[in-house]
mmCIF file of C-alpha atoms and ligand atoms in Angstrom:
data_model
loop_
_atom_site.group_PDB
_atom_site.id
_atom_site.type_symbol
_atom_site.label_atom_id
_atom_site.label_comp_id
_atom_site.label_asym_id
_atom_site.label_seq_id
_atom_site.Cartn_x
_atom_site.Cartn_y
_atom_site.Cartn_z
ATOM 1 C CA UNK A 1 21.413 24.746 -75.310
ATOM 2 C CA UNK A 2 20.662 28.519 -74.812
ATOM 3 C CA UNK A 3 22.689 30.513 -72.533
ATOM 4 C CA UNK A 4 22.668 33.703 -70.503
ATOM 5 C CA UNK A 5 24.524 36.530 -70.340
ATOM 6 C CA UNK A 6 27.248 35.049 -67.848
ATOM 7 C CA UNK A 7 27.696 32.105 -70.252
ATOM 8 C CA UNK A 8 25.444 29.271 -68.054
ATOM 9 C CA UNK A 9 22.846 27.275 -69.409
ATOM 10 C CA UNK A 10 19.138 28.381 -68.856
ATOM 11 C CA UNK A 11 18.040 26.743 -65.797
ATOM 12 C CA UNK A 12 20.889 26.640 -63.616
ATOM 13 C CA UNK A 13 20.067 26.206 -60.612
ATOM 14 C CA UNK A 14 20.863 28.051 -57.470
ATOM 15 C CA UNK A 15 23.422 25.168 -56.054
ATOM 16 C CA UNK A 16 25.243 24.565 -59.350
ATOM 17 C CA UNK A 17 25.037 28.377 -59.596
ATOM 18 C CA UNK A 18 26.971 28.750 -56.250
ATOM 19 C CA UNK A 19 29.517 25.453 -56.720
ATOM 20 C CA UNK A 20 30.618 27.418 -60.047
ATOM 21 C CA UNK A 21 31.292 30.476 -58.687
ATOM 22 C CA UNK A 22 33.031 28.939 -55.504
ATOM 23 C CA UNK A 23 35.193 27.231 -58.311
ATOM 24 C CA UNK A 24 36.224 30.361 -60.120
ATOM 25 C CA UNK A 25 37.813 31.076 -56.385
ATOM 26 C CA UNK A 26 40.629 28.571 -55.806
ATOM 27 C CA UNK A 27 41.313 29.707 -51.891
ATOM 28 C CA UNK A 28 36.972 29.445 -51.224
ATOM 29 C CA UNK A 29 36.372 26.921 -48.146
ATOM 30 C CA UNK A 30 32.913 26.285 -49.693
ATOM 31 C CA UNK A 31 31.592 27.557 -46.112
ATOM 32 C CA UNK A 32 30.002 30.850 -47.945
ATOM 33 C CA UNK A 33 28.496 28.769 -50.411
ATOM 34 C CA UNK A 34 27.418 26.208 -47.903
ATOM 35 C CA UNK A 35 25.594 29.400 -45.974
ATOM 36 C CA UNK A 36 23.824 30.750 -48.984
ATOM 37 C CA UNK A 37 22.712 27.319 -49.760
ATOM 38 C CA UNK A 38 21.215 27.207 -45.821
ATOM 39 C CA UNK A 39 19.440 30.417 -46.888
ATOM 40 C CA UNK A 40 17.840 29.351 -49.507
ATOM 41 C CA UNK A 41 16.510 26.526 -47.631
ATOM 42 C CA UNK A 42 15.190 28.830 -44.890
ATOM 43 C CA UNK A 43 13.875 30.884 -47.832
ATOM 44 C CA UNK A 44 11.849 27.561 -49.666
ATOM 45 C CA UNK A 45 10.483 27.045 -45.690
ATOM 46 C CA UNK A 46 9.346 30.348 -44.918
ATOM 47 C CA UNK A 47 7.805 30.299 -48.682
ATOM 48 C CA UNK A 48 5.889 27.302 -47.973
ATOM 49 C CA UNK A 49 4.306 28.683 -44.814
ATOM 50 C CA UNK A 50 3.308 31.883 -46.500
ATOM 51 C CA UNK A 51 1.795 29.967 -48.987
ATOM 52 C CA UNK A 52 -0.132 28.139 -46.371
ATOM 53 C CA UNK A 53 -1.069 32.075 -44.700
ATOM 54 C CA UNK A 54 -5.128 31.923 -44.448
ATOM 55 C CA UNK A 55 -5.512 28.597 -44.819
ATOM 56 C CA UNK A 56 -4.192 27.490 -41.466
ATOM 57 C CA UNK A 57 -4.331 29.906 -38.375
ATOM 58 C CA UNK A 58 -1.255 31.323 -39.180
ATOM 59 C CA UNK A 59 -2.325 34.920 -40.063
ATOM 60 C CA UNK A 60 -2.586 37.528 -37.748
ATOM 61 C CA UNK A 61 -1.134 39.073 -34.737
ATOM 62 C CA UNK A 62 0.748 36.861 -32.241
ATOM 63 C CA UNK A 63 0.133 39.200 -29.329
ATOM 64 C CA UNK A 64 3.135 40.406 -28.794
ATOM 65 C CA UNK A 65 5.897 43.104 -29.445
ATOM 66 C CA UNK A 66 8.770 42.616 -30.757
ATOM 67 C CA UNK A 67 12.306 45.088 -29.679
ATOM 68 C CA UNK A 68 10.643 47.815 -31.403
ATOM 69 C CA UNK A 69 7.607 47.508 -29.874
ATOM 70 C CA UNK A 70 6.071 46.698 -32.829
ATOM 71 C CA UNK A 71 3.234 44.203 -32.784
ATOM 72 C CA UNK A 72 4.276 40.964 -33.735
ATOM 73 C CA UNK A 73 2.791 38.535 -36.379
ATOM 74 C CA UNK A 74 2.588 34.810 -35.985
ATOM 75 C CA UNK A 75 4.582 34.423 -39.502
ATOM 76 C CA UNK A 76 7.117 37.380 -38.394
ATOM 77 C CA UNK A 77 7.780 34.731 -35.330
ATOM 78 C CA UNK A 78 7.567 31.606 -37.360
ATOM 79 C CA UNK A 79 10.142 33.091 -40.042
ATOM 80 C CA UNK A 80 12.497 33.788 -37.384
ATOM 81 C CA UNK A 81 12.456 30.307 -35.475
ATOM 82 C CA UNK A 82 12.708 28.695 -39.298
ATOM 83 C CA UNK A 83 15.658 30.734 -39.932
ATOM 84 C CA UNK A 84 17.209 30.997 -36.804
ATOM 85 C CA UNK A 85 16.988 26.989 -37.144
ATOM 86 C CA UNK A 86 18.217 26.600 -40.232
ATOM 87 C CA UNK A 87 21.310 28.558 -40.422
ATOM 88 C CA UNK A 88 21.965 26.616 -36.727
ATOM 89 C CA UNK A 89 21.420 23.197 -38.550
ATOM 90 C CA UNK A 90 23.764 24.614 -41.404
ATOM 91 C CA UNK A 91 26.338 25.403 -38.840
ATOM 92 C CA UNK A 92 28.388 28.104 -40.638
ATOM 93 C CA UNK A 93 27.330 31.288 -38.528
ATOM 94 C CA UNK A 94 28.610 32.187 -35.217
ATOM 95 C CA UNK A 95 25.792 34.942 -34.110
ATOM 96 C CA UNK A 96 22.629 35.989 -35.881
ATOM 97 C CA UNK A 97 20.995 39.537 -35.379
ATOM 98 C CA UNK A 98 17.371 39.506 -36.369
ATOM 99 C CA UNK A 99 14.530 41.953 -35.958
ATOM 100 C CA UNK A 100 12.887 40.113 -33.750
ATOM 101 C CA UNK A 101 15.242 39.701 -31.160
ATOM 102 C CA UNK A 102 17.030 42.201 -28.994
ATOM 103 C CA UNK A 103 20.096 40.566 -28.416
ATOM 104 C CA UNK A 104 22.203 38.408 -30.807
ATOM 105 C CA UNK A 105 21.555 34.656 -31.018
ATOM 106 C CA UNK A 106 24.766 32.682 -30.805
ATOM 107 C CA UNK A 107 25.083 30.289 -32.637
ATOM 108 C CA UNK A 108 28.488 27.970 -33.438
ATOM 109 C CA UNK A 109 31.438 29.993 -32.027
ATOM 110 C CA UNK A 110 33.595 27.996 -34.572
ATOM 111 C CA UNK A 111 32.406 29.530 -37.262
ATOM 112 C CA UNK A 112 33.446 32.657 -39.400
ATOM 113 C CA UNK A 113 30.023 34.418 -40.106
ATOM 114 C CA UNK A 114 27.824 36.850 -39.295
ATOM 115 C CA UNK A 115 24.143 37.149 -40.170
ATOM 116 C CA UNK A 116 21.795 39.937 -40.400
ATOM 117 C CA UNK A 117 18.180 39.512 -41.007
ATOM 118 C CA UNK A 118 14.790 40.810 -41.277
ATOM 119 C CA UNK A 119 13.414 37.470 -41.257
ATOM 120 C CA UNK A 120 9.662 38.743 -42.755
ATOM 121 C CA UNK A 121 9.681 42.065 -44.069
ATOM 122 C CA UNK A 122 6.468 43.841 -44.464
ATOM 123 C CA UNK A 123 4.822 41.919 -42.875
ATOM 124 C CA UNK A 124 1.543 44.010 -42.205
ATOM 125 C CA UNK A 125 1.158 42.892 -45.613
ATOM 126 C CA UNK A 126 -0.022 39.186 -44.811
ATOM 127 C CA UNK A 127 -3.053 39.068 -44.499
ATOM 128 C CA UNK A 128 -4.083 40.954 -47.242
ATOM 129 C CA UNK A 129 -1.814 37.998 -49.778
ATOM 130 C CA UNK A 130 0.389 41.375 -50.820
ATOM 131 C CA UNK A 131 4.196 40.571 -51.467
ATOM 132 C CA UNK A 132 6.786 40.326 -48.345
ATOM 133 C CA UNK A 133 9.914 39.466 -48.087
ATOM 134 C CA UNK A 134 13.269 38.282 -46.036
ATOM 135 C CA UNK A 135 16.612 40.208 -45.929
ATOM 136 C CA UNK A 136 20.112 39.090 -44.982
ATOM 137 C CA UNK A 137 23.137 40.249 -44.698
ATOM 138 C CA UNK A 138 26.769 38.242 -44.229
ATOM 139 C CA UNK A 139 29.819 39.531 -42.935
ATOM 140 C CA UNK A 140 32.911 37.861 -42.050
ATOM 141 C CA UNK A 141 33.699 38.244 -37.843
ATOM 142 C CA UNK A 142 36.152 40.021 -36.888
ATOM 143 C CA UNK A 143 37.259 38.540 -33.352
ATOM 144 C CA UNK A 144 38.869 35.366 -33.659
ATOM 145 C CA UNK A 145 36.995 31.902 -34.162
ATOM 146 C CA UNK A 146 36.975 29.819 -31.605
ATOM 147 C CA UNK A 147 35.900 32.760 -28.869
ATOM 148 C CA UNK A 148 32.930 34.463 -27.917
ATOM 149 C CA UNK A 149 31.230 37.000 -30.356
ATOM 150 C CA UNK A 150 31.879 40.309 -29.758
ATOM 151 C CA UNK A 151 29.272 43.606 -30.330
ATOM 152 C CA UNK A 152 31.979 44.716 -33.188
ATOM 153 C CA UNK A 153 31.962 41.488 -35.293
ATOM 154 C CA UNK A 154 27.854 42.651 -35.427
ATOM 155 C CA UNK A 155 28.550 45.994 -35.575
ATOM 156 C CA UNK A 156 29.962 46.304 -38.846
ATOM 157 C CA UNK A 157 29.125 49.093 -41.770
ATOM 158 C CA UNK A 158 27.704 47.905 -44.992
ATOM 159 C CA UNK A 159 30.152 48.190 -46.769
ATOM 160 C CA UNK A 160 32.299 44.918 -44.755
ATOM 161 C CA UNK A 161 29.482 42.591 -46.074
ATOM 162 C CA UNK A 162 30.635 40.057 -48.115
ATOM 163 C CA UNK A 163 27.209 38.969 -48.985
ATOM 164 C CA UNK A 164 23.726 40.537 -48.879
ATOM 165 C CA UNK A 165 20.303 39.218 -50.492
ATOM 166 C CA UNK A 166 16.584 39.136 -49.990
ATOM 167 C CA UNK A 167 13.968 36.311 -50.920
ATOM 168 C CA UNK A 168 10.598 37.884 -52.610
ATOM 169 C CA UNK A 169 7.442 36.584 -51.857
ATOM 170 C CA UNK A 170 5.486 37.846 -54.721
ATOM 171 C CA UNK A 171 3.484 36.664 -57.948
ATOM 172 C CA UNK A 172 6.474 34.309 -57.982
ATOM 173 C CA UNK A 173 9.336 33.986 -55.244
ATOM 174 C CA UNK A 174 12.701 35.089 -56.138
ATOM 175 C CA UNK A 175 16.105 35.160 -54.556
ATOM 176 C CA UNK A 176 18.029 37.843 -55.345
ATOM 177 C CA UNK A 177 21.845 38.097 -54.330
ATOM 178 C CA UNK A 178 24.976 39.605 -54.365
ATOM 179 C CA UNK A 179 28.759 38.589 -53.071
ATOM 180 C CA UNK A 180 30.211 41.575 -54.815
ATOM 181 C CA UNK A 181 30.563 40.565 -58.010
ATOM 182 C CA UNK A 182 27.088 41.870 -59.664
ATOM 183 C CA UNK A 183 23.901 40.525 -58.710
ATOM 184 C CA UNK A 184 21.732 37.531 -59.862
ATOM 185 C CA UNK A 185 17.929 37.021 -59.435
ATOM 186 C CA UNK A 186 16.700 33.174 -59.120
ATOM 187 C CA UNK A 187 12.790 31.989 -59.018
ATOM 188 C CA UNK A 188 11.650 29.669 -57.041
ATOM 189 C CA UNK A 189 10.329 27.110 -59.778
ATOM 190 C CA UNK A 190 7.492 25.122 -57.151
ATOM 191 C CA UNK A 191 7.279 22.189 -58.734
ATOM 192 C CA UNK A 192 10.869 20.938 -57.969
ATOM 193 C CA UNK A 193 11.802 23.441 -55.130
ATOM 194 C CA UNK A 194 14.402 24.841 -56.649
ATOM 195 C CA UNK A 195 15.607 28.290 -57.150
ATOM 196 C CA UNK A 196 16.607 28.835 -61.059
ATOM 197 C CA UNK A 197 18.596 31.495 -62.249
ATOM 198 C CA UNK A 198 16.132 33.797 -64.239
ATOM 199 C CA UNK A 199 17.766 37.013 -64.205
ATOM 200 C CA UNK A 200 21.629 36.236 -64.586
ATOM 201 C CA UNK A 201 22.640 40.298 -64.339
ATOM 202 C CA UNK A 202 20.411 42.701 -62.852
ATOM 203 C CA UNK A 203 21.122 46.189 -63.357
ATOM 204 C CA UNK A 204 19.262 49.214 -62.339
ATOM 205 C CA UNK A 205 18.642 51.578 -65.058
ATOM 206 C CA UNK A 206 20.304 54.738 -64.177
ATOM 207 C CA UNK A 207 17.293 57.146 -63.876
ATOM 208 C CA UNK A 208 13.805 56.356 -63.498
ATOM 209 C CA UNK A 209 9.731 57.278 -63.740
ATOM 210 C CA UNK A 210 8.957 55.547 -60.020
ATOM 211 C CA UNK A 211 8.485 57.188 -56.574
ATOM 212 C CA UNK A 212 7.863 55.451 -53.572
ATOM 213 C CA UNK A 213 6.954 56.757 -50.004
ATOM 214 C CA UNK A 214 4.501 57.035 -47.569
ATOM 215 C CA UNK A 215 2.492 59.932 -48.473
ATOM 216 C CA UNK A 216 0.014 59.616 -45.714
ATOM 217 C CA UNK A 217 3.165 60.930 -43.633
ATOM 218 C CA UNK A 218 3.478 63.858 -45.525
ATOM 219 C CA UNK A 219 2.635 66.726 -42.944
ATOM 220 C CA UNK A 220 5.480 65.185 -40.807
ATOM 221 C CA UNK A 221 8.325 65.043 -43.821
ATOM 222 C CA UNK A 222 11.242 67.569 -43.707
ATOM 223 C CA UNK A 223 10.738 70.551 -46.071
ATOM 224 C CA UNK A 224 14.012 69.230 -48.299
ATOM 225 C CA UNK A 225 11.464 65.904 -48.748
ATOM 226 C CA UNK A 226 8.710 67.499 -49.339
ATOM 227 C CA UNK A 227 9.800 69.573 -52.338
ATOM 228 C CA UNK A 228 11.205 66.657 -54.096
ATOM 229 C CA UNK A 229 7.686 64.753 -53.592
ATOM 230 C CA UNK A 230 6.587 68.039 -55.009
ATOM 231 C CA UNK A 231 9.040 68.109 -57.858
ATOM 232 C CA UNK A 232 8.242 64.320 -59.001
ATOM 233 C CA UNK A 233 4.533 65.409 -59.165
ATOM 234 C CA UNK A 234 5.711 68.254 -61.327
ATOM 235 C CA UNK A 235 7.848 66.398 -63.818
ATOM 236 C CA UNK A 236 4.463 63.514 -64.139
ATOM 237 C CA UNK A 237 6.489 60.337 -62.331
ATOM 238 C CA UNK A 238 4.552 57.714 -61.012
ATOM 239 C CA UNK A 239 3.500 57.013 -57.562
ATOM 240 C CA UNK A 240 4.293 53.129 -56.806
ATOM 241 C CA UNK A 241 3.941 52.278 -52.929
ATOM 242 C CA UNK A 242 3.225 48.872 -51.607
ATOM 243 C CA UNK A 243 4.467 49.160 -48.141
ATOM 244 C CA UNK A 244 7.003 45.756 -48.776
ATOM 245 C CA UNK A 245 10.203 47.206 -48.846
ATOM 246 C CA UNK A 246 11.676 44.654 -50.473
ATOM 247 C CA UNK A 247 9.300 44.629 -53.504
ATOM 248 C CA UNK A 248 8.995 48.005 -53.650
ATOM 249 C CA UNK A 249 12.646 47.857 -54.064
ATOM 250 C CA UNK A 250 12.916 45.505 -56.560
ATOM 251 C CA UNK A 251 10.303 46.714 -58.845
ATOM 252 C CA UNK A 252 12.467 50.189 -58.466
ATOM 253 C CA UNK A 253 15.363 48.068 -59.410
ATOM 254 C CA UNK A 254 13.766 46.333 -62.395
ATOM 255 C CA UNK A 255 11.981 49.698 -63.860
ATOM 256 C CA UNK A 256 13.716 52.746 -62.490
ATOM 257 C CA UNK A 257 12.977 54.387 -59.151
ATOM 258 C CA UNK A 258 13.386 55.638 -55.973
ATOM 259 C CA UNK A 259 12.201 54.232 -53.060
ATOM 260 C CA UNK A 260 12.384 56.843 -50.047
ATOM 261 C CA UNK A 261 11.531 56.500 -46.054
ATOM 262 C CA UNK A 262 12.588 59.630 -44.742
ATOM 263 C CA UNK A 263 12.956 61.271 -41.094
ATOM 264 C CA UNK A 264 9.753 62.434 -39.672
ATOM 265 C CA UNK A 265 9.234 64.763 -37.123
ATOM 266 C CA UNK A 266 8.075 61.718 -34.537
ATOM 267 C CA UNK A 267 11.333 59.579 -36.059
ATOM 268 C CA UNK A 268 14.173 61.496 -36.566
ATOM 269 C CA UNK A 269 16.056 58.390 -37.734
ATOM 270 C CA UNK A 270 13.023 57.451 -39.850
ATOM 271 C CA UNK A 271 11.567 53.801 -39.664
ATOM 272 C CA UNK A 272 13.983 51.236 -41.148
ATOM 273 C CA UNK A 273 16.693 49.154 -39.629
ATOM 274 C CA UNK A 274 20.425 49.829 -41.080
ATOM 275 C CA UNK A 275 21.901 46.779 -40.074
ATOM 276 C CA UNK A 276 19.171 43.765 -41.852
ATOM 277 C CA UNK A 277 17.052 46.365 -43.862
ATOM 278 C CA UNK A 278 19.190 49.524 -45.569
ATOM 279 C CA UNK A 279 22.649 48.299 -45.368
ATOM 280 C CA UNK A 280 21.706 44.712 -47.286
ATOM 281 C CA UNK A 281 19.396 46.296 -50.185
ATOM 282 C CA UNK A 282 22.181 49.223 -50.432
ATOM 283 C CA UNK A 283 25.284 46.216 -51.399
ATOM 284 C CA UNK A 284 22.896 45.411 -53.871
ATOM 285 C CA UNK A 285 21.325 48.724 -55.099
ATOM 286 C CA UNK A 286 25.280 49.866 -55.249
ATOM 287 C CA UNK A 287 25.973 46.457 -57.242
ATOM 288 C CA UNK A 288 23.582 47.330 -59.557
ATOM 289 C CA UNK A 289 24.618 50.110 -60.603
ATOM 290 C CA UNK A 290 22.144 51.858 -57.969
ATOM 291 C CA UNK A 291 22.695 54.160 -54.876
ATOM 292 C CA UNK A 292 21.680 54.321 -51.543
ATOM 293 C CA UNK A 293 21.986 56.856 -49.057
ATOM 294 C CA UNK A 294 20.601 58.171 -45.932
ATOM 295 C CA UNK A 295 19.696 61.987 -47.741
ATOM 296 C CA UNK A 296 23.259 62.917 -46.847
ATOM 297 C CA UNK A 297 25.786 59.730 -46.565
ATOM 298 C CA UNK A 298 26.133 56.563 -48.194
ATOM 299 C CA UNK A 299 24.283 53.911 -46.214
ATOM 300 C CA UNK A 300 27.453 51.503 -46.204
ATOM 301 C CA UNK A 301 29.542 54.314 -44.720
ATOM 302 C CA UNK A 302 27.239 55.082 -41.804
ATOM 303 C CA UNK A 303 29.315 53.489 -38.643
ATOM 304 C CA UNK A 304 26.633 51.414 -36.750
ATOM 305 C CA UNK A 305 26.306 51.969 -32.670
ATOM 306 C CA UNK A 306 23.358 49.690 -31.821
ATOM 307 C CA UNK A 307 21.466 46.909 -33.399
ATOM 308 C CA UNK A 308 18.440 47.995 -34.302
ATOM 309 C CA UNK A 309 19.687 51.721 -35.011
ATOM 310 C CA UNK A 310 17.427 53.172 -37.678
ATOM 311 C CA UNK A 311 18.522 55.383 -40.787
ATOM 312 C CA UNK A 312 16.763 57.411 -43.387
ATOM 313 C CA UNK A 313 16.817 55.751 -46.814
ATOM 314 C CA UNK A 314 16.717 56.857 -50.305
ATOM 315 C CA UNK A 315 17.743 53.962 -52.510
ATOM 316 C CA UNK A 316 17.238 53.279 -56.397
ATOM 317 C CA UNK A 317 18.069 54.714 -59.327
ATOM 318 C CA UNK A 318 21.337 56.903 -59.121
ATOM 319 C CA UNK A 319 20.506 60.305 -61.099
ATOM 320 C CA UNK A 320 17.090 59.948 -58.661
ATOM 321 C CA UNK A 321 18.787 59.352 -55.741
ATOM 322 C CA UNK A 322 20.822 62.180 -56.422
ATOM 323 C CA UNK A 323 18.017 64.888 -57.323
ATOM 324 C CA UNK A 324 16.664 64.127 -54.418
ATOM 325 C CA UNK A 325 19.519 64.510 -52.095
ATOM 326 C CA UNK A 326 19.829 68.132 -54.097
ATOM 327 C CA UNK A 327 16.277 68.832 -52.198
ATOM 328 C CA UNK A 328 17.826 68.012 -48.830
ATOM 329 C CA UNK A 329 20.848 70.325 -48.448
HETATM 330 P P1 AHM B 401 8.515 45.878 -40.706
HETATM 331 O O1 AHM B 401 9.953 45.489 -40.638
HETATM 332 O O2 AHM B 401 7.898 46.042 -39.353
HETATM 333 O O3 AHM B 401 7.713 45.004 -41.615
HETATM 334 O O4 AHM B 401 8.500 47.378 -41.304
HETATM 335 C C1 AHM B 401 9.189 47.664 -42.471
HETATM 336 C C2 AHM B 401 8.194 48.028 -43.525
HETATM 337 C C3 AHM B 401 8.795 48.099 -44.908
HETATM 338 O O5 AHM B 401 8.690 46.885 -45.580
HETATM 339 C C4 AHM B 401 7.933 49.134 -45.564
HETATM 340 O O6 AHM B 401 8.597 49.735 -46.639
HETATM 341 C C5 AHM B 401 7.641 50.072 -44.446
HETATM 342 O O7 AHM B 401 7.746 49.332 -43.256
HETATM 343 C C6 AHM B 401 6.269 50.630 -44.539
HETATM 344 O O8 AHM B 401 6.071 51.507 -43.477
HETATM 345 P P2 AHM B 401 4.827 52.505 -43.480
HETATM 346 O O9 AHM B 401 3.621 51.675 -43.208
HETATM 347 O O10 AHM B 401 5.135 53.480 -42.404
HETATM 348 O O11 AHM B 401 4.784 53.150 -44.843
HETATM 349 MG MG1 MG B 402 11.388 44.850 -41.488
#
């Protein structure tokens, strides 16, 4: 039978994937695995009512805002109660932080873990059948199990995750995760519901031909921004910009690139979240061989205040991520 690069047979799937590397651990509970299994779950959910997006009235605005005071979609809202619910039923997470809720859900206070998420990321993007996505981070709590969850078990920087991952709802859904130890890319094979492992290593080639940013924001940029934009032009890159941040991202992983959302003059933090957007795509762009940063500091240094605190992000290909930070000084 044909193997991959880690030695497993094509076609592992996600759960044997996890039970062997839980076994190459001999002190693992099997409560991480047992989490990223619940993920996966929420993921196969959540991918089954995209899939159903425009065929039932499950498109469009819900009519409300969410913490941000962002409009709301009705799949933003059902991806959060489907993985709110799931990780509950799971019962291995003690508090959940999502973007669509200002305060953290708790969950089972007997339990060790922490979760992070941007249940459905991108999600202007739904209606139009362009690729979205969920991100999640996992970190282990730092007050004591048993007791209530405190702001600083939530409150951690990036680099105290001991998991991070996203789910891509693209041409084909993928799951894409890391525990520290490299990252590995599974598709969603729909016949059998099951996540296989089709990329056993990714690695992000260390310089690159992509950009990606909003362009239409250009006016409001900082100056150090704008003469890298104007630099890539120079030196013939390619503009790539879906407005998904997680493909985006993983397209920029795959190929080469940078993906950049920068400060503007209306949001001098710039747009994305560093607890469920930057910090979890940063464990894995750093895994990769990647780097993220917000134009000055590494994302997974930054020490978080608030929930929803936003951060500037250039993440992708190092040498890239680099010659643009070179712009910003
Ligand atoms: P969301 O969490 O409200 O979906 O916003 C995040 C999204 C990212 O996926 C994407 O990269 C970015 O917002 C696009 O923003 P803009 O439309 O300003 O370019
Ligand atoms: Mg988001």
């Amino acid at each position: 039978m044909s193997k991959n690069s880690l030695g497993l047979p094509i076609g592992t799937t996600l759960d044997r994937f996890i039970k062997k590397k839980q076994d190459e651990f001999p002190y693992a509970t099997g409560e991480l695995s047992q989490l990223l299994r619940d993920i996966a779950l929420a993921g196969k959910i959540i991918n089954r009512e995209v899939n159903k997006s425009g065929l039932l009235d499950i498109a469009g605005a819900y009519g409300s805002k969410n913490v941000q005071g962002e409009d709301q979609q009705k799949l933003d809202v059902i991806a959060n109660i489907r993985f709110t619910r799931a990780l509950r039923n799971g019962g291995q997470v003690c508090a959940i932080v999502s973007e669509e809720d200002e305060e953290i859900i708790h969950l089972n206070p007997n339990c060790r873990y922490v979760v992070a998420m941007d249940p459905l990321d991108g999600s202007s993007n739904i209606d139009v059948n362009v690729s979205i996505g969920t991100i999640f981070s996992i970190y282990r709590r730092i007050s004591p199990v048993g007791g209530p969850v405190q702001e600083e078990d939530v409150l951690q920087k990036g680099q105290e995750q001991i998991a991070a991952g996203y789910i891509l709802y693209g041409s084909s859904t993928m799951l894409v995760y890391t525990t520290g130890h490299g990252v590995h890319g599974f598709t969603l094979e729909p016949s059998l519901g099951e996540f296989v492992l089709s990329h056993a290593i990714l690695k992000c080639p260390e310089d690159g031909k992509i950009y990606s940013i909003n362009e239409g924001s250009w006016k409001y940029f900082d100056k150090g921004t704008q003469s890298y934009i104007e630099d890539c032009k120079e030196r013939d890159l390619t503009a790539r910009y879906i407005g998904s941040l997680v493909a985006d991202f993983h397209r920029n992983m795959l190929k080469g690139g940078i993906y950049i959302y920068p400060k503007t003059e209306n949001t001098p933090n710039g747009k994305l979240r560093l607890l469920y957007e930057c910090n979890a795509l940063a464990f894995i762009a750093e895994q990769a061989g990647g780097q993220a940063t917000d134009g000055h500091q590494r994302i997974l240094d930054i020490n978080p205040t608030s929930f929803h605190q936003r951060s500037p992000f250039y993440i992708g290909s190092t040498k890239m991520v680099a010659h643009a930070m070179s712009f910003l000084k």
